[in-house]
mmCIF file of C-alpha atoms in Angstrom:
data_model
loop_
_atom_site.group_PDB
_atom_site.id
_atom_site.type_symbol
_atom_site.label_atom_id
_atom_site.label_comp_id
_atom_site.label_asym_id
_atom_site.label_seq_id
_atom_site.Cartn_x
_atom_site.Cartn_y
_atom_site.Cartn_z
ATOM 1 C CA UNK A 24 150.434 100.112 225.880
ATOM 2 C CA UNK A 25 153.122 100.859 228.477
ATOM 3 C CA UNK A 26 153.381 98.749 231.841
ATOM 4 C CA UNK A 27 153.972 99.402 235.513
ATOM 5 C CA UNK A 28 154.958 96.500 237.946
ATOM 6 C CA UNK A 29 155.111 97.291 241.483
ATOM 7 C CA UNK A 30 157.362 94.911 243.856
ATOM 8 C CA UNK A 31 158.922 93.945 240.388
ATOM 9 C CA UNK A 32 161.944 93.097 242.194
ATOM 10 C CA UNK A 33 159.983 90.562 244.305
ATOM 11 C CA UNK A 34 159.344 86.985 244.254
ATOM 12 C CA UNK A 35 156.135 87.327 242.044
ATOM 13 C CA UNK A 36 156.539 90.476 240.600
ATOM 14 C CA UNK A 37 159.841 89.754 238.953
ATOM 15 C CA UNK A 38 158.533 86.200 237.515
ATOM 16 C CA UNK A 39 155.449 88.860 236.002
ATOM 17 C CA UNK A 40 158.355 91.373 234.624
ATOM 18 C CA UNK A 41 160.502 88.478 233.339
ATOM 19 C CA UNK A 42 157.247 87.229 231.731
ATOM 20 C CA UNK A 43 156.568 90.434 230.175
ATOM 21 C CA UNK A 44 159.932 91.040 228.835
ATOM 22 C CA UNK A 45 160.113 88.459 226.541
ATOM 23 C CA UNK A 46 156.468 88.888 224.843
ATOM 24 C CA UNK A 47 155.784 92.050 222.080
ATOM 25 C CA UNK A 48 152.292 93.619 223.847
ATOM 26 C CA UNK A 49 153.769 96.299 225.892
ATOM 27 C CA UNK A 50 155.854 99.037 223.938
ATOM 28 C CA UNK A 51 157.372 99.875 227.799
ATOM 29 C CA UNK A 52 157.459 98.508 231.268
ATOM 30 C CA UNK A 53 158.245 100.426 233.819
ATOM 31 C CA UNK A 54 159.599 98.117 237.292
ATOM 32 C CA UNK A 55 158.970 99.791 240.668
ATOM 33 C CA UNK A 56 160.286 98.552 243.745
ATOM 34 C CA UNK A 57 161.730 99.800 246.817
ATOM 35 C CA UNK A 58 164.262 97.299 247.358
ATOM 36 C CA UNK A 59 163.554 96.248 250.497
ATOM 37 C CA UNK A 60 165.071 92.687 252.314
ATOM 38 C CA UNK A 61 163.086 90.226 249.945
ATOM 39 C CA UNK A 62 163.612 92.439 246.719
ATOM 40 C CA UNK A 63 166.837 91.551 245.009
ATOM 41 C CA UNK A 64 167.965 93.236 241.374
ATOM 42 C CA UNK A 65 168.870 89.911 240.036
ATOM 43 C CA UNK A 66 165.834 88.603 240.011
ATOM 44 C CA UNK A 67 165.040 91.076 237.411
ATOM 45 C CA UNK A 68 168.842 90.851 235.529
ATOM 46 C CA UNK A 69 167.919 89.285 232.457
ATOM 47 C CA UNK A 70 165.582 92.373 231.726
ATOM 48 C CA UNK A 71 168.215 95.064 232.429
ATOM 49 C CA UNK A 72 169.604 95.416 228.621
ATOM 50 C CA UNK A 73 165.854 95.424 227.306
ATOM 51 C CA UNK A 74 165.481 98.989 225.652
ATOM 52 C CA UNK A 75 162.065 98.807 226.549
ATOM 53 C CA UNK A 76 162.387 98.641 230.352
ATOM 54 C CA UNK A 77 163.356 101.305 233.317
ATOM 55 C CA UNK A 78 164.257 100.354 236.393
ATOM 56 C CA UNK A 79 163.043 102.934 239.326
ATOM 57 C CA UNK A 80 163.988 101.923 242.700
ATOM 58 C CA UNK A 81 161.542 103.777 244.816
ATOM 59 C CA UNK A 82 158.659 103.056 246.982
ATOM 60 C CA UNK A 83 155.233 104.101 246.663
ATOM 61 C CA UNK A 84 155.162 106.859 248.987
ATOM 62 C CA UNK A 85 157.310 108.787 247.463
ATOM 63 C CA UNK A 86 154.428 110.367 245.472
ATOM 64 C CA UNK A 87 156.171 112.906 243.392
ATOM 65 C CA UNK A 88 158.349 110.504 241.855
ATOM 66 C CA UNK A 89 155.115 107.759 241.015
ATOM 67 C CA UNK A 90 153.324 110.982 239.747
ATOM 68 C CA UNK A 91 156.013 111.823 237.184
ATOM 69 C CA UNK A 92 156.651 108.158 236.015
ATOM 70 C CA UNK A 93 152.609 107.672 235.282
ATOM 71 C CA UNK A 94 152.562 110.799 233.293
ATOM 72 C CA UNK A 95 156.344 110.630 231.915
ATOM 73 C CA UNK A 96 156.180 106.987 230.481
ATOM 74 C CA UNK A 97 152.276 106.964 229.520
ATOM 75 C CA UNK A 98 151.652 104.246 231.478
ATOM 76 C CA UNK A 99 148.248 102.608 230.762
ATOM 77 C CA UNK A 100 148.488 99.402 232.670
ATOM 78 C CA UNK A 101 149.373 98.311 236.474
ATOM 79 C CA UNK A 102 150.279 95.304 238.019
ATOM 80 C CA UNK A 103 150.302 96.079 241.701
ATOM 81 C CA UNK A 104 152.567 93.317 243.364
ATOM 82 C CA UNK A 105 154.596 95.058 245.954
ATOM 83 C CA UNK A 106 153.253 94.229 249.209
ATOM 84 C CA UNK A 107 155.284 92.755 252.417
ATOM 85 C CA UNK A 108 154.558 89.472 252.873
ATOM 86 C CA UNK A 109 155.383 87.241 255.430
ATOM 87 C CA UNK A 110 153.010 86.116 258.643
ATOM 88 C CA UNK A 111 155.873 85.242 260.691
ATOM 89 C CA UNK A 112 157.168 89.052 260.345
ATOM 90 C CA UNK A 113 153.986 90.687 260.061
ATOM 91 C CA UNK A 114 153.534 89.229 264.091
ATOM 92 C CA UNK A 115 157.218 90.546 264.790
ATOM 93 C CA UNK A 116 156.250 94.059 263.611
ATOM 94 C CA UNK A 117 153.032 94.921 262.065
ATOM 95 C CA UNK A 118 153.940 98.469 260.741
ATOM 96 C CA UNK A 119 155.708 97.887 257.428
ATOM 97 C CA UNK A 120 153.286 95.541 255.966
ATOM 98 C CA UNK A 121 150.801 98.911 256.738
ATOM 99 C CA UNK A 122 153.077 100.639 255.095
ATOM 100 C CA UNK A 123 153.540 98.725 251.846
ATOM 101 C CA UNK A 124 149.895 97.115 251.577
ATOM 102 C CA UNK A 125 147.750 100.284 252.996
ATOM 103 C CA UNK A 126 149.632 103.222 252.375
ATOM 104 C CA UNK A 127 151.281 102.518 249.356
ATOM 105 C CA UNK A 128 148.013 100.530 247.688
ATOM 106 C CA UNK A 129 146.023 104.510 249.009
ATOM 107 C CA UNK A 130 149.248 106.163 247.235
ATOM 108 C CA UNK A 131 148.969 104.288 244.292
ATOM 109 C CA UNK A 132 145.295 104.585 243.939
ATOM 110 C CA UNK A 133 145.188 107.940 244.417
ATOM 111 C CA UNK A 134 147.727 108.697 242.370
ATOM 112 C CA UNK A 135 146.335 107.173 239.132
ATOM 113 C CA UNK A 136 142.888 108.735 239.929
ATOM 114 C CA UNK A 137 144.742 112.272 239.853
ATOM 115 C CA UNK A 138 146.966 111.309 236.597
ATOM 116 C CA UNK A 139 144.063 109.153 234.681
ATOM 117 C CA UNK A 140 141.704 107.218 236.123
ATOM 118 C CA UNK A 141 141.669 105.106 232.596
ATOM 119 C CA UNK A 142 144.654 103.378 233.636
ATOM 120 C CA UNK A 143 144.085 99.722 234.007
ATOM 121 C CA UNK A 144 144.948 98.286 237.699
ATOM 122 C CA UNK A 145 145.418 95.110 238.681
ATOM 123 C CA UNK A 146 145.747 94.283 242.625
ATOM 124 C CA UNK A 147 147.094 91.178 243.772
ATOM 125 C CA UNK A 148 145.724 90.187 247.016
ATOM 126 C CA UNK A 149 145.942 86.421 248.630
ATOM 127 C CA UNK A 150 143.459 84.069 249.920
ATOM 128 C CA UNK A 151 144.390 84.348 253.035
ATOM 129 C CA UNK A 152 142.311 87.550 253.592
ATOM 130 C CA UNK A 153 139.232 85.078 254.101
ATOM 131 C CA UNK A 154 140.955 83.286 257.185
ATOM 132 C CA UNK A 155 140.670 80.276 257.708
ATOM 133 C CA UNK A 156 138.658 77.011 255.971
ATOM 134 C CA UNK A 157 137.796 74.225 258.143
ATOM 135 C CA UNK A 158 138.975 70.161 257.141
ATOM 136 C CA UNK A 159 135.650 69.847 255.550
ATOM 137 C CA UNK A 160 134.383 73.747 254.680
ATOM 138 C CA UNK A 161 133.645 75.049 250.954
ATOM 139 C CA UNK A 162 136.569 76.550 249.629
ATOM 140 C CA UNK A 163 136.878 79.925 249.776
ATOM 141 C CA UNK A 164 134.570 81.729 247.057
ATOM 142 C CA UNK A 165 134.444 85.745 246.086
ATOM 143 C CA UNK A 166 131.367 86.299 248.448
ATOM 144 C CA UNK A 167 133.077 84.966 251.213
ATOM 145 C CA UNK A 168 133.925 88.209 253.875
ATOM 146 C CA UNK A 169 136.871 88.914 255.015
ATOM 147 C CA UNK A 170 138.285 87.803 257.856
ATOM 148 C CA UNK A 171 141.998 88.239 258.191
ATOM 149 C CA UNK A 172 143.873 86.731 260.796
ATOM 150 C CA UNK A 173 147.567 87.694 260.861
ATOM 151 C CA UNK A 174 148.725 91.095 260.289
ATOM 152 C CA UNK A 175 149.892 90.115 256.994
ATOM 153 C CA UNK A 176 146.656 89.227 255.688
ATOM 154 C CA UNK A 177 144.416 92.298 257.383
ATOM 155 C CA UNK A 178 147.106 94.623 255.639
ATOM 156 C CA UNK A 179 145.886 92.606 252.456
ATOM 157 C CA UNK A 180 142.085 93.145 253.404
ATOM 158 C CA UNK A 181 142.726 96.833 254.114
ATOM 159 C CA UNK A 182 144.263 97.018 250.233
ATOM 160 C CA UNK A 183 141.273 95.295 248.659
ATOM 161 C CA UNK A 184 138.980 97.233 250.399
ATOM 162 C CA UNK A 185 140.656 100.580 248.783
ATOM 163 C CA UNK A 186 140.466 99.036 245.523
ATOM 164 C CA UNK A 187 137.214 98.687 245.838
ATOM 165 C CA UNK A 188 136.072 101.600 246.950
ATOM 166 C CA UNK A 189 138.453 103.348 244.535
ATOM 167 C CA UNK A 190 136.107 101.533 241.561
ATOM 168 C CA UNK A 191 133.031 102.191 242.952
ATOM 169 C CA UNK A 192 133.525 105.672 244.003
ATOM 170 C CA UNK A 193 135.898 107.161 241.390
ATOM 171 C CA UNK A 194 135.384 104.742 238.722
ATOM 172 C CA UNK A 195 139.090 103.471 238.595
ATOM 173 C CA UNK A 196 139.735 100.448 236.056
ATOM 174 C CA UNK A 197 140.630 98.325 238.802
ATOM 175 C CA UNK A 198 140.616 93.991 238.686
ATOM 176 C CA UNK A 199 141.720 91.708 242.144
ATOM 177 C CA UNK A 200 142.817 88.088 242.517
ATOM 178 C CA UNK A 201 143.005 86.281 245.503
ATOM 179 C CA UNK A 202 146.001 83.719 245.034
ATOM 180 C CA UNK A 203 146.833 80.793 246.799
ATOM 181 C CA UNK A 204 150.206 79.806 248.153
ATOM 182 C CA UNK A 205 152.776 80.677 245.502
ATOM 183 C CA UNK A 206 156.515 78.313 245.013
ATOM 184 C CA UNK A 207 159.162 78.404 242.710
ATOM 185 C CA UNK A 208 162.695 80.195 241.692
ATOM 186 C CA UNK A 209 163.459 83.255 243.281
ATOM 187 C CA UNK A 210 161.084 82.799 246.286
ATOM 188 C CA UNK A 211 163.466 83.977 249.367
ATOM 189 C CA UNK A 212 164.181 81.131 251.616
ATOM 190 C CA UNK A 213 162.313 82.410 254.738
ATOM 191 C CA UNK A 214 159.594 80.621 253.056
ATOM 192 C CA UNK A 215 158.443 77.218 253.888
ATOM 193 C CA UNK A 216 159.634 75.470 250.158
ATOM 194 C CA UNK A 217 162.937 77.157 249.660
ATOM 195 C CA UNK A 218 163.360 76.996 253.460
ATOM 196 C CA UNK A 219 163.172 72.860 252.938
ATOM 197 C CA UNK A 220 164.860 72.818 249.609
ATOM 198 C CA UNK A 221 168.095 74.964 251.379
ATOM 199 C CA UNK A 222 167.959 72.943 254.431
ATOM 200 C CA UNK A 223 168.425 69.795 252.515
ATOM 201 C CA UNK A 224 171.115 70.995 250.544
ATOM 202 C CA UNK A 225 173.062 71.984 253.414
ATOM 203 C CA UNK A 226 171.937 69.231 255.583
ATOM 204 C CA UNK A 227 170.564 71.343 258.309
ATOM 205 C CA UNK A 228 167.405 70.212 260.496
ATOM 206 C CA UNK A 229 163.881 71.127 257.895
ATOM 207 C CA UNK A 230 161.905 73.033 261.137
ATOM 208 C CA UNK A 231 157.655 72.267 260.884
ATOM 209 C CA UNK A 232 155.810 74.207 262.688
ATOM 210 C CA UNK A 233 153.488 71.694 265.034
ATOM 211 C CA UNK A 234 153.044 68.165 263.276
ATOM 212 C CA UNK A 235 152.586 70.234 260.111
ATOM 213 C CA UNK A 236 148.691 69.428 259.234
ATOM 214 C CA UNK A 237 148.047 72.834 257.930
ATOM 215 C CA UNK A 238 146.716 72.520 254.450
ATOM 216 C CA UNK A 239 147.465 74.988 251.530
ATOM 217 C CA UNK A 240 146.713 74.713 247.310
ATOM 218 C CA UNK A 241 150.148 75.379 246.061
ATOM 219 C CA UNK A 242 150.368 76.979 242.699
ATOM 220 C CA UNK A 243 153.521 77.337 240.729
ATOM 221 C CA UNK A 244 154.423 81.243 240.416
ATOM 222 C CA UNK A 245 154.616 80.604 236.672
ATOM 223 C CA UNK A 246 150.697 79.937 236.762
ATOM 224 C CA UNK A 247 149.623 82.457 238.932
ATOM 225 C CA UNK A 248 151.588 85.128 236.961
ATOM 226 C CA UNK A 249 149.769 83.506 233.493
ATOM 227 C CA UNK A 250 146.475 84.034 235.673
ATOM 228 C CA UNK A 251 147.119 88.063 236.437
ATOM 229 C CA UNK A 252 148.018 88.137 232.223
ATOM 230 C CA UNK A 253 144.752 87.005 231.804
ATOM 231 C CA UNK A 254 142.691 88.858 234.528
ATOM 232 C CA UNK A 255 144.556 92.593 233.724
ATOM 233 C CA UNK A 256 144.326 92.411 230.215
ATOM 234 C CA UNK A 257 140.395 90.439 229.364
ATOM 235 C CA UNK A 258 138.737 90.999 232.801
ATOM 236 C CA UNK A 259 136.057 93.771 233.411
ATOM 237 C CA UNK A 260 137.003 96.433 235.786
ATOM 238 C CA UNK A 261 135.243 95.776 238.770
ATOM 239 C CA UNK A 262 136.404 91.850 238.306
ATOM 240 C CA UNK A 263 137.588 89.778 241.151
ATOM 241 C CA UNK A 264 139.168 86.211 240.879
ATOM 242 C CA UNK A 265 140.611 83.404 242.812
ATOM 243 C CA UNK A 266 143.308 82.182 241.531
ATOM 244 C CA UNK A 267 144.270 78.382 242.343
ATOM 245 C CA UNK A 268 145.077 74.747 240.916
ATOM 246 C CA UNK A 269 143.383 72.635 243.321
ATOM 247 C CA UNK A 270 146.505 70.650 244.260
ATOM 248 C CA UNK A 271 145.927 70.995 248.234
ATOM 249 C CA UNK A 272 148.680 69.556 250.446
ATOM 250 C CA UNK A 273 149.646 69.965 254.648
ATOM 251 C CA UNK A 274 152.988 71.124 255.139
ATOM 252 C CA UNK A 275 154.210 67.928 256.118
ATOM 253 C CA UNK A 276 153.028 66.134 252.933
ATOM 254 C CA UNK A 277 154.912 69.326 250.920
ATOM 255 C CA UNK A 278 158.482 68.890 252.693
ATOM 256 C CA UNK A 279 158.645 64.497 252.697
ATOM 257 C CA UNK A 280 158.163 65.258 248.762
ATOM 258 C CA UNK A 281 160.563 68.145 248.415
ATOM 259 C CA UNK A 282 163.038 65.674 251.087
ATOM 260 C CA UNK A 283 162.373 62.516 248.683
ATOM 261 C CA UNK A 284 162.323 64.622 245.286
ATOM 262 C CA UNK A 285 166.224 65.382 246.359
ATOM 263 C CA UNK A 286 166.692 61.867 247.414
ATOM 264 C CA UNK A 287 166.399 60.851 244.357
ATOM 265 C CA UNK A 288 168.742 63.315 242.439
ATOM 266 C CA UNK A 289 171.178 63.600 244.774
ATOM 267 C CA UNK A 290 173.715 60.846 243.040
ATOM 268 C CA UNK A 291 173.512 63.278 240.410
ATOM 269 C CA UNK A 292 174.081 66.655 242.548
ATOM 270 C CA UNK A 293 176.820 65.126 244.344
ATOM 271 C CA UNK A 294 178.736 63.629 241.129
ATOM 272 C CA UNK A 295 178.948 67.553 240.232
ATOM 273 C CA UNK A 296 181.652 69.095 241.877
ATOM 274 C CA UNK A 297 180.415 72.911 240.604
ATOM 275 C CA UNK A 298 177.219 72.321 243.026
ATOM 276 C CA UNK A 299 179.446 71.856 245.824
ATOM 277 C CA UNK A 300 177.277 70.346 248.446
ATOM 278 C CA UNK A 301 178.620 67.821 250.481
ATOM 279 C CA UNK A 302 176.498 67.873 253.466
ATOM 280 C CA UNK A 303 173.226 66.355 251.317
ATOM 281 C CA UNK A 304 172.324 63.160 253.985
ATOM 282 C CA UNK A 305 171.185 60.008 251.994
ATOM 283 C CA UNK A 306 167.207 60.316 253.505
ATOM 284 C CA UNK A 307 166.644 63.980 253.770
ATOM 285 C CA UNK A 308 163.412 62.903 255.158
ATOM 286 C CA UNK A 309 165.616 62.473 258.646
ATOM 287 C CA UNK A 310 166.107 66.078 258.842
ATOM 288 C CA UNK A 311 162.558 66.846 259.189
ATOM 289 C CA UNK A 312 162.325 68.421 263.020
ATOM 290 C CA UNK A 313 159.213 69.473 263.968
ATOM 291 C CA UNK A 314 158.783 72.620 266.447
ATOM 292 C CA UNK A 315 156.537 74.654 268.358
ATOM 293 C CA UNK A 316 154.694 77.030 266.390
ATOM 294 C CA UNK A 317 154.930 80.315 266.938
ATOM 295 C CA UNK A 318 152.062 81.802 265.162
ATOM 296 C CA UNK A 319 148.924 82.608 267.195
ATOM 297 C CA UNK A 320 146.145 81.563 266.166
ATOM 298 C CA UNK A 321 147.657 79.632 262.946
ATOM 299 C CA UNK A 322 145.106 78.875 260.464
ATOM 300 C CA UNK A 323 144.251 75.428 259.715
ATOM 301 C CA UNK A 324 143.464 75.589 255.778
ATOM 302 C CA UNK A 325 143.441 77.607 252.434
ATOM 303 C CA UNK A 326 141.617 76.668 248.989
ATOM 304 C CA UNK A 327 139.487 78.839 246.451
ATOM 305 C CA UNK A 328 136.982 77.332 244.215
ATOM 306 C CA UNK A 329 138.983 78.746 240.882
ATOM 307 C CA UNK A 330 136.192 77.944 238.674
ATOM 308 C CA UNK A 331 135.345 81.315 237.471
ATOM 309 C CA UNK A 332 139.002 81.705 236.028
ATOM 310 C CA UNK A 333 138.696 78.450 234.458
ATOM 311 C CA UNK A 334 135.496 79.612 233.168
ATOM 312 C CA UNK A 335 135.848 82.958 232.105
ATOM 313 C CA UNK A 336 139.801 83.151 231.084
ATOM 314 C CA UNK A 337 141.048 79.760 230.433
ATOM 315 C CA UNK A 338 144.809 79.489 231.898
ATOM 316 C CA UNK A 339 146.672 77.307 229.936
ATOM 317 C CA UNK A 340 148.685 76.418 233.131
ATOM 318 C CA UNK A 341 152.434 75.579 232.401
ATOM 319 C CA UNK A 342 152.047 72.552 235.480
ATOM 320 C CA UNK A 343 148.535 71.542 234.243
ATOM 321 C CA UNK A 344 147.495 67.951 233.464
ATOM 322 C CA UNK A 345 144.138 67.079 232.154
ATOM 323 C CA UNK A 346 140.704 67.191 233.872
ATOM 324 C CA UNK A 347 142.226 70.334 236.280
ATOM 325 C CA UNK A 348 145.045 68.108 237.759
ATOM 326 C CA UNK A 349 148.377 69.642 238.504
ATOM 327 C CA UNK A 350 151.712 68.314 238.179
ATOM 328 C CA UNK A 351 152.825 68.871 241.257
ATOM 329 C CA UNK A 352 156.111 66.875 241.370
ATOM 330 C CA UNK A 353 157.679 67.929 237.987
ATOM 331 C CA UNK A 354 156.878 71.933 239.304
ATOM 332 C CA UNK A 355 158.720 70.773 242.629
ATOM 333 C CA UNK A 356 161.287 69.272 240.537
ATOM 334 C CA UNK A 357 162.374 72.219 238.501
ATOM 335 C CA UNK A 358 162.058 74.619 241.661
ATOM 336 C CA UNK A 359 164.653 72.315 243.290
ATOM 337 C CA UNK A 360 166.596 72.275 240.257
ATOM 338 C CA UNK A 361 166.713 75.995 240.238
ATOM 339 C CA UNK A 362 167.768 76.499 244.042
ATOM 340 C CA UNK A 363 170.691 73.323 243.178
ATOM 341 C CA UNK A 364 171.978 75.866 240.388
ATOM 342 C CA UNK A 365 171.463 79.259 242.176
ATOM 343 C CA UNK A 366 173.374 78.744 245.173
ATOM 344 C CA UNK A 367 174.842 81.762 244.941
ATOM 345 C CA UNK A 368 171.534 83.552 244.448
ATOM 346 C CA UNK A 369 170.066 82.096 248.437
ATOM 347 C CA UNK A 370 173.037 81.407 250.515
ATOM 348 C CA UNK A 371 173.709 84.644 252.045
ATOM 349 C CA UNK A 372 169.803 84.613 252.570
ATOM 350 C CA UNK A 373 169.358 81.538 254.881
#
């Protein structure tokens, strides 16, 4: 079985190549990305002197290229990651999130169905293509419809909807998960965890958009990855899954335990010189500013009912406690670990 990853260079795509270079079921993977701000090669380094990997920086509309590495390298499985991803920038400028999640997820598609349409696809979508849940709705199930409201997510929709069509008309092998919010190392800091943990470190004001009561189920990127294992290798095609740990938290609730998780390590950051940050306040809790938000239309809440996963696959979740909890603060406490050690991995980034 031989392996394509696209956005492999990514936050999530490169934790699913790292995962996939250290385990014996593919003979090779093949890691596409375009290398675009949010893509960085050393998030992928530790794979580079695997025999059994290539590297191809390209992007998926350069069709030729995608054509020749299907046939060239046999590949029989995709994990489709590469997708632009942030709301903020999706308002800024709508076009390249079209151009990664439509175009490329049509090139893709279309693609395979020329070269074999027996090639097993996975698409990674987000819950966030369902819009949003109310304090006290159902959380968001696979019959829910769509209803996307950032450009982000209706690039997201637009994607799923190909892959579904894709199955139903040309009988591609094709499998979707809808993921909830994803944290953990390599995750550039534009996001809203890094974004705290990096703000702490340097002892710069933590900015929350409004008071900060919007409510997400945070999954570790270690989990969701195991989850997409499971789904593109035992799923039927056709198969669609949310993906989530029920561990539901606002914003504001996420940063005051990221600000008091380095409270209480920072003795220990400080008394080593090699971290070099001197600017770590004794309450990082006092750096938390909130700020107007500039997202129209901002929604409220996200959470998927995950039970057909648990059901069906069985995730042994690496943050899991018994009964479906999640371990929440030892995840957060590695992730800050890794951004204390990596600083020369996100400081050019913030």
């Amino acid at each position: 079985m031989n392996l394509l990853i696209t956005g492999a260079a990514g936050f999530v795509g490169s934790c699913f190549a790292r995962r996939a270079a250290i385990n014996n079921v593919y003979d090779k993977i093949v890691l596409l990305d375009k290398m675009g701000y949010a893509s960085d090669i050393r998030n992928v380094q530790d794979t580079i002197d695997n025999k059994r990997i290539i590297i191809c920086p390209i992007s998926l509309n350069q069709e030729e290229i995608l054509r020749g590495l299907l046939k060239t390298h046999e590949i029989t499985h995709i994990a489709h990651f590469a997708a632009s991803s942030h709301v903020d920038n999706s308002i800024k400028d709508p076009w390249p999130f079209i151009e990664d999640s439509v175009i490329g997820t049509y090139n893709l598609l279309e693609t395979v169905r020329k070269v074999d349409p027996k090639i097993r696809i996975h698409i990674v979508s987000t819950d966030e293509v369902f819009g949003a849940l109310g304090e006290h709705d159902r959380d968001f199930w696979n019959t829910n419809l769509f209803k996307p409201s950032s450009p982000y997510a209706a690039s997201k929709a637009a994607a799923d909807c190909l892959a579904m069509a894709w199955h139903k008309t040309f009988d591609l092998q094709i499998t979707r998960s809808h993921c909830t919010n994803n944290f953990g190392p390599y995750q550039h800091p534009e996001k809203l965890i890094p974004k705290a943990i990096t703000c702490c470190l340097l002892g710069k004001p933590i900015p929350i958009y409004s008071i900060g009561a919007q409510s997400r189920d945070w999954i570790h990127v270690e989990d969701h990855c195991l989850a997409v294992e499971l789904i593109l290798m035992k799923s039927n095609p056709g198969s669609a899954y949310m993906v989530g740990c029920t561990n539901e938290w606002t914003n504001t609730q996420v940063v005051e335990l990221i600000c008091n998780t380095i409270n209480k390590i920072s003795e220990e950051i400080s008394v080593n010189s090699y971290f070099n940050y001197p600017n770590i306040p004794k309450d990082c809790c006092g750096l938390i500013t909130f700020i107007k938000d500039p997202r129209p239309g901002h929604d409220l809440r996200y959470a998927v009912d995950w039970q057909d996963l648990r059901n069906d696959l069985q995730p042994k979740y690496k943050y899991s406690k018994p009964f479906h909890l999640y371990d929440f603060e030892k995840a957060m406490l590695d992730t800050v670990w890794w951004y204390v050690q990596n600083k020369e991995w996100w400081i050019e980034k913030v």
